[in-house]
Amino acid sequence: MGAGKMKQMPLDTLKRLRRHELEVVEKAFGEAVARETAAEAVLSKAHLLLIQEQGLASDPQADDDAVEAFSRWLPVGQRAIADAQELCREAALDRDCLRSALLMAQAALKAVEKLQDKQRLEMNYLALRREQAALDELALRQRADRKST
């Protein structure tokens, strides 16, 4: 195995590692987005329930029992909304953190790919120089052979 191939193997390994890390972070980011969407749905449902309960209690045909039931339920509904808002906040923070991790993982993979490209260019350049040196040496030998004959 040539020296160039030996140098390239660690970058190939690093690239596989970076690609795997990116896949793991992409999956976690997708899950975080799904959790955020679910939390927003819970919050919307809690808001909708509050509006419905409030509508029932404020209906002109509602009796005192409906108003009392709403006033007993209201703290429960408000707590559900507050809990859902907290879930949304936590899910958004989680998503933001994972988005940053995703951007870093993408950048790390891109950096390895750039290193590989640079290494490939250097190896091609060295191969061309060796080829040119061999051609120059051949030309010198041919000149020397012509002079000696």
PDB file of N, CA and C in Angstrom, residues 89-132:
ATOM      1  N   ARG A  89     -41.987  25.402  25.552  1.00  0.00           N
ATOM      2  CA  ARG A  89     -40.738  26.127  25.767  1.00  0.00           C
ATOM      3  C   ARG A  89     -39.558  25.148  25.832  1.00  0.00           C
ATOM      4  N   GLU A  90     -39.724  24.073  26.597  1.00  0.00           N
ATOM      5  CA  GLU A  90     -38.658  23.069  26.718  1.00  0.00           C
ATOM      6  C   GLU A  90     -38.384  22.399  25.367  1.00  0.00           C
ATOM      7  N   ALA A  91     -39.442  22.086  24.649  1.00  0.00           N
ATOM      8  CA  ALA A  91     -39.275  21.440  23.341  1.00  0.00           C
ATOM      9  C   ALA A  91     -38.573  22.370  22.354  1.00  0.00           C
ATOM     10  N   ALA A  92     -38.900  23.655  22.408  1.00  0.00           N
ATOM     11  CA  ALA A  92     -38.251  24.627  21.514  1.00  0.00           C
ATOM     12  C   ALA A  92     -36.769  24.772  21.859  1.00  0.00           C
ATOM     13  N   LEU A  93     -36.455  24.796  23.155  1.00  0.00           N
ATOM     14  CA  LEU A  93     -35.049  24.866  23.570  1.00  0.00           C
ATOM     15  C   LEU A  93     -34.288  23.623  23.113  1.00  0.00           C
ATOM     16  N   ASP A  94     -34.913  22.476  23.293  1.00  0.00           N
ATOM     17  CA  ASP A  94     -34.305  21.213  22.877  1.00  0.00           C
ATOM     18  C   ASP A  94     -34.054  21.222  21.373  1.00  0.00           C
ATOM     19  N   ARG A  95     -35.045  21.681  20.619  1.00  0.00           N
ATOM     20  CA  ARG A  95     -34.910  21.752  19.163  1.00  0.00           C
ATOM     21  C   ARG A  95     -33.796  22.703  18.765  1.00  0.00           C
ATOM     22  N   ASP A  96     -33.728  23.853  19.436  1.00  0.00           N
ATOM     23  CA  ASP A  96     -32.673  24.830  19.136  1.00  0.00           C
ATOM     24  C   ASP A  96     -31.281  24.255  19.413  1.00  0.00           C
ATOM     25  N   CYS A  97     -31.139  23.566  20.538  1.00  0.00           N
ATOM     26  CA  CYS A  97     -29.844  22.955  20.869  1.00  0.00           C
ATOM     27  C   CYS A  97     -29.473  21.905  19.828  1.00  0.00           C
ATOM     28  N   LEU A  98     -30.434  21.098  19.452  1.00  0.00           N
ATOM     29  CA  LEU A  98     -30.145  20.056  18.464  1.00  0.00           C
ATOM     30  C   LEU A  98     -29.909  20.653  17.079  1.00  0.00           C
ATOM     31  N   ARG A  99     -30.529  21.766  16.798  1.00  0.00           N
ATOM     32  CA  ARG A  99     -30.252  22.441  15.521  1.00  0.00           C
ATOM     33  C   ARG A  99     -28.801  22.901  15.490  1.00  0.00           C
ATOM     34  N   SER A 100     -28.336  23.450  16.604  1.00  0.00           N
ATOM     35  CA  SER A 100     -26.929  23.857  16.684  1.00  0.00           C
ATOM     36  C   SER A 100     -26.005  22.650  16.531  1.00  0.00           C
ATOM     37  N   ALA A 101     -26.352  21.557  17.194  1.00  0.00           N
ATOM     38  CA  ALA A 101     -25.553  20.331  17.074  1.00  0.00           C
ATOM     39  C   ALA A 101     -25.568  19.822  15.633  1.00  0.00           C
ATOM     40  N   LEU A 102     -26.711  19.957  14.980  1.00  0.00           N
ATOM     41  CA  LEU A 102     -26.831  19.532  13.581  1.00  0.00           C
ATOM     42  C   LEU A 102     -25.924  20.370  12.682  1.00  0.00           C
ATOM     43  N   LEU A 103     -25.932  21.674  12.887  1.00  0.00           N
ATOM     44  CA  LEU A 103     -25.074  22.557  12.097  1.00  0.00           C
ATOM     45  C   LEU A 103     -23.594  22.239  12.335  1.00  0.00           C
ATOM     46  N   MET A 104     -23.242  21.948  13.585  1.00  0.00           N
ATOM     47  CA  MET A 104     -21.849  21.609  13.888  1.00  0.00           C
ATOM     48  C   MET A 104     -21.460  20.272  13.254  1.00  0.00           C
ATOM     49  N   ALA A 105     -22.360  19.300  13.298  1.00  0.00           N
ATOM     50  CA  ALA A 105     -22.073  17.992  12.698  1.00  0.00           C
ATOM     51  C   ALA A 105     -21.928  18.120  11.184  1.00  0.00           C
ATOM     52  N   GLN A 106     -22.773  18.945  10.578  1.00  0.00           N
ATOM     53  CA  GLN A 106     -22.655  19.169   9.127  1.00  0.00           C
ATOM     54  C   GLN A 106     -21.322  19.837   8.796  1.00  0.00           C
ATOM     55  N   ALA A 107     -20.934  20.811   9.606  1.00  0.00           N
ATOM     56  CA  ALA A 107     -19.666  21.515   9.378  1.00  0.00           C
ATOM     57  C   ALA A 107     -18.476  20.574   9.567  1.00  0.00           C
ATOM     58  N   ALA A 108     -18.551  19.695  10.560  1.00  0.00           N
ATOM     59  CA  ALA A 108     -17.459  18.749  10.809  1.00  0.00           C
ATOM     60  C   ALA A 108     -17.301  17.791   9.629  1.00  0.00           C
ATOM     61  N   LEU A 109     -18.416  17.314   9.092  1.00  0.00           N
ATOM     62  CA  LEU A 109     -18.354  16.417   7.933  1.00  0.00           C
ATOM     63  C   LEU A 109     -17.788  17.169   6.729  1.00  0.00           C
ATOM     64  N   LYS A 110     -18.258  18.385   6.528  1.00  0.00           N
ATOM     65  CA  LYS A 110     -17.775  19.179   5.391  1.00  0.00           C
ATOM     66  C   LYS A 110     -16.271  19.442   5.511  1.00  0.00           C
ATOM     67  N   ALA A 111     -15.789  19.668   6.731  1.00  0.00           N
ATOM     68  CA  ALA A 111     -14.358  19.909   6.941  1.00  0.00           C
ATOM     69  C   ALA A 111     -13.541  18.679   6.547  1.00  0.00           C
ATOM     70  N   VAL A 112     -14.012  17.503   6.921  1.00  0.00           N
ATOM     71  CA  VAL A 112     -13.307  16.272   6.549  1.00  0.00           C
ATOM     72  C   VAL A 112     -13.327  16.099   5.034  1.00  0.00           C
ATOM     73  N   GLU A 113     -14.459  16.382   4.415  1.00  0.00           N
ATOM     74  CA  GLU A 113     -14.548  16.262   2.953  1.00  0.00           C
ATOM     75  C   GLU A 113     -13.576  17.228   2.265  1.00  0.00           C
ATOM     76  N   LYS A 114     -13.452  18.445   2.814  1.00  0.00           N
ATOM     77  CA  LYS A 114     -12.510  19.408   2.242  1.00  0.00           C
ATOM     78  C   LYS A 114     -11.069  18.923   2.411  1.00  0.00           C
ATOM     79  N   LEU A 115     -10.782  18.340   3.579  1.00  0.00           N
ATOM     80  CA  LEU A 115      -9.441  17.784   3.791  1.00  0.00           C
ATOM     81  C   LEU A 115      -9.151  16.662   2.795  1.00  0.00           C
ATOM     82  N   GLN A 116     -10.155  15.825   2.574  1.00  0.00           N
ATOM     83  CA  GLN A 116      -9.979  14.742   1.601  1.00  0.00           C
ATOM     84  C   GLN A 116      -9.731  15.305   0.207  1.00  0.00           C
ATOM     85  N   ASP A 117     -10.489  16.324  -0.170  1.00  0.00           N
ATOM     86  CA  ASP A 117     -10.300  16.942  -1.486  1.00  0.00           C
ATOM     87  C   ASP A 117      -8.895  17.531  -1.604  1.00  0.00           C
ATOM     88  N   LYS A 118      -8.468  18.231  -0.562  1.00  0.00           N
ATOM     89  CA  LYS A 118      -7.134  18.829  -0.560  1.00  0.00           C
ATOM     90  C   LYS A 118      -6.069  17.737  -0.672  1.00  0.00           C
ATOM     91  N   GLN A 119      -6.265  16.663   0.078  1.00  0.00           N
ATOM     92  CA  GLN A 119      -5.308  15.562   0.046  1.00  0.00           C
ATOM     93  C   GLN A 119      -5.263  14.925  -1.341  1.00  0.00           C
ATOM     94  N   ARG A 120      -6.427  14.760  -1.945  1.00  0.00           N
ATOM     95  CA  ARG A 120      -6.496  14.188  -3.300  1.00  0.00           C
ATOM     96  C   ARG A 120      -5.738  15.073  -4.294  1.00  0.00           C
ATOM     97  N   LEU A 121      -5.953  16.387  -4.190  1.00  0.00           N
ATOM     98  CA  LEU A 121      -5.250  17.324  -5.071  1.00  0.00           C
ATOM     99  C   LEU A 121      -3.741  17.247  -4.870  1.00  0.00           C
ATOM    100  N   GLU A 122      -3.323  17.173  -3.618  1.00  0.00           N
ATOM    101  CA  GLU A 122      -1.894  17.076  -3.332  1.00  0.00           C
ATOM    102  C   GLU A 122      -1.310  15.778  -3.891  1.00  0.00           C
ATOM    103  N   MET A 123      -2.052  14.683  -3.725  1.00  0.00           N
ATOM    104  CA  MET A 123      -1.566  13.401  -4.234  1.00  0.00           C
ATOM    105  C   MET A 123      -1.512  13.419  -5.757  1.00  0.00           C
ATOM    106  N   ASN A 124      -2.493  14.022  -6.405  1.00  0.00           N
ATOM    107  CA  ASN A 124      -2.480  14.148  -7.865  1.00  0.00           C
ATOM    108  C   ASN A 124      -1.307  15.006  -8.313  1.00  0.00           C
ATOM    109  N   TYR A 125      -1.065  16.103  -7.605  1.00  0.00           N
ATOM    110  CA  TYR A 125       0.045  16.992  -7.937  1.00  0.00           C
ATOM    111  C   TYR A 125       1.373  16.241  -7.811  1.00  0.00           C
ATOM    112  N   LEU A 126       1.539  15.492  -6.722  1.00  0.00           N
ATOM    113  CA  LEU A 126       2.781  14.727  -6.529  1.00  0.00           C
ATOM    114  C   LEU A 126       2.939  13.660  -7.604  1.00  0.00           C
ATOM    115  N   ALA A 127       1.846  13.014  -7.963  1.00  0.00           N
ATOM    116  CA  ALA A 127       1.906  11.987  -9.011  1.00  0.00           C
ATOM    117  C   ALA A 127       2.310  12.620 -10.340  1.00  0.00           C
ATOM    118  N   LEU A 128       1.750  13.783 -10.652  1.00  0.00           N
ATOM    119  CA  LEU A 128       2.121  14.481 -11.886  1.00  0.00           C
ATOM    120  C   LEU A 128       3.587  14.915 -11.850  1.00  0.00           C
ATOM    121  N   ARG A 129       4.046  15.364 -10.722  1.00  0.00           N
ATOM    122  CA  ARG A 129       5.467  15.759 -10.602  1.00  0.00           C
ATOM    123  C   ARG A 129       6.383  14.556 -10.794  1.00  0.00           C
ATOM    124  N   ARG A 130       5.995  13.405 -10.200  1.00  0.00           N
ATOM    125  CA  ARG A 130       6.802  12.186 -10.376  1.00  0.00           C
ATOM    126  C   ARG A 130       6.813  11.775 -11.846  1.00  0.00           C
ATOM    127  N   GLU A 131       5.642  11.866 -12.459  1.00  0.00           N
ATOM    128  CA  GLU A 131       5.539  11.513 -13.876  1.00  0.00           C
ATOM    129  C   GLU A 131       6.406  12.457 -14.722  1.00  0.00           C
ATOM    130  N   GLN A 132       6.325  13.753 -14.410  1.00  0.00           N
ATOM    131  CA  GLN A 132       7.137  14.721 -15.150  1.00  0.00           C
ATOM    132  C   GLN A 132       8.629  14.470 -14.917  1.00  0.00           C
TER     133      GLN A 132
END
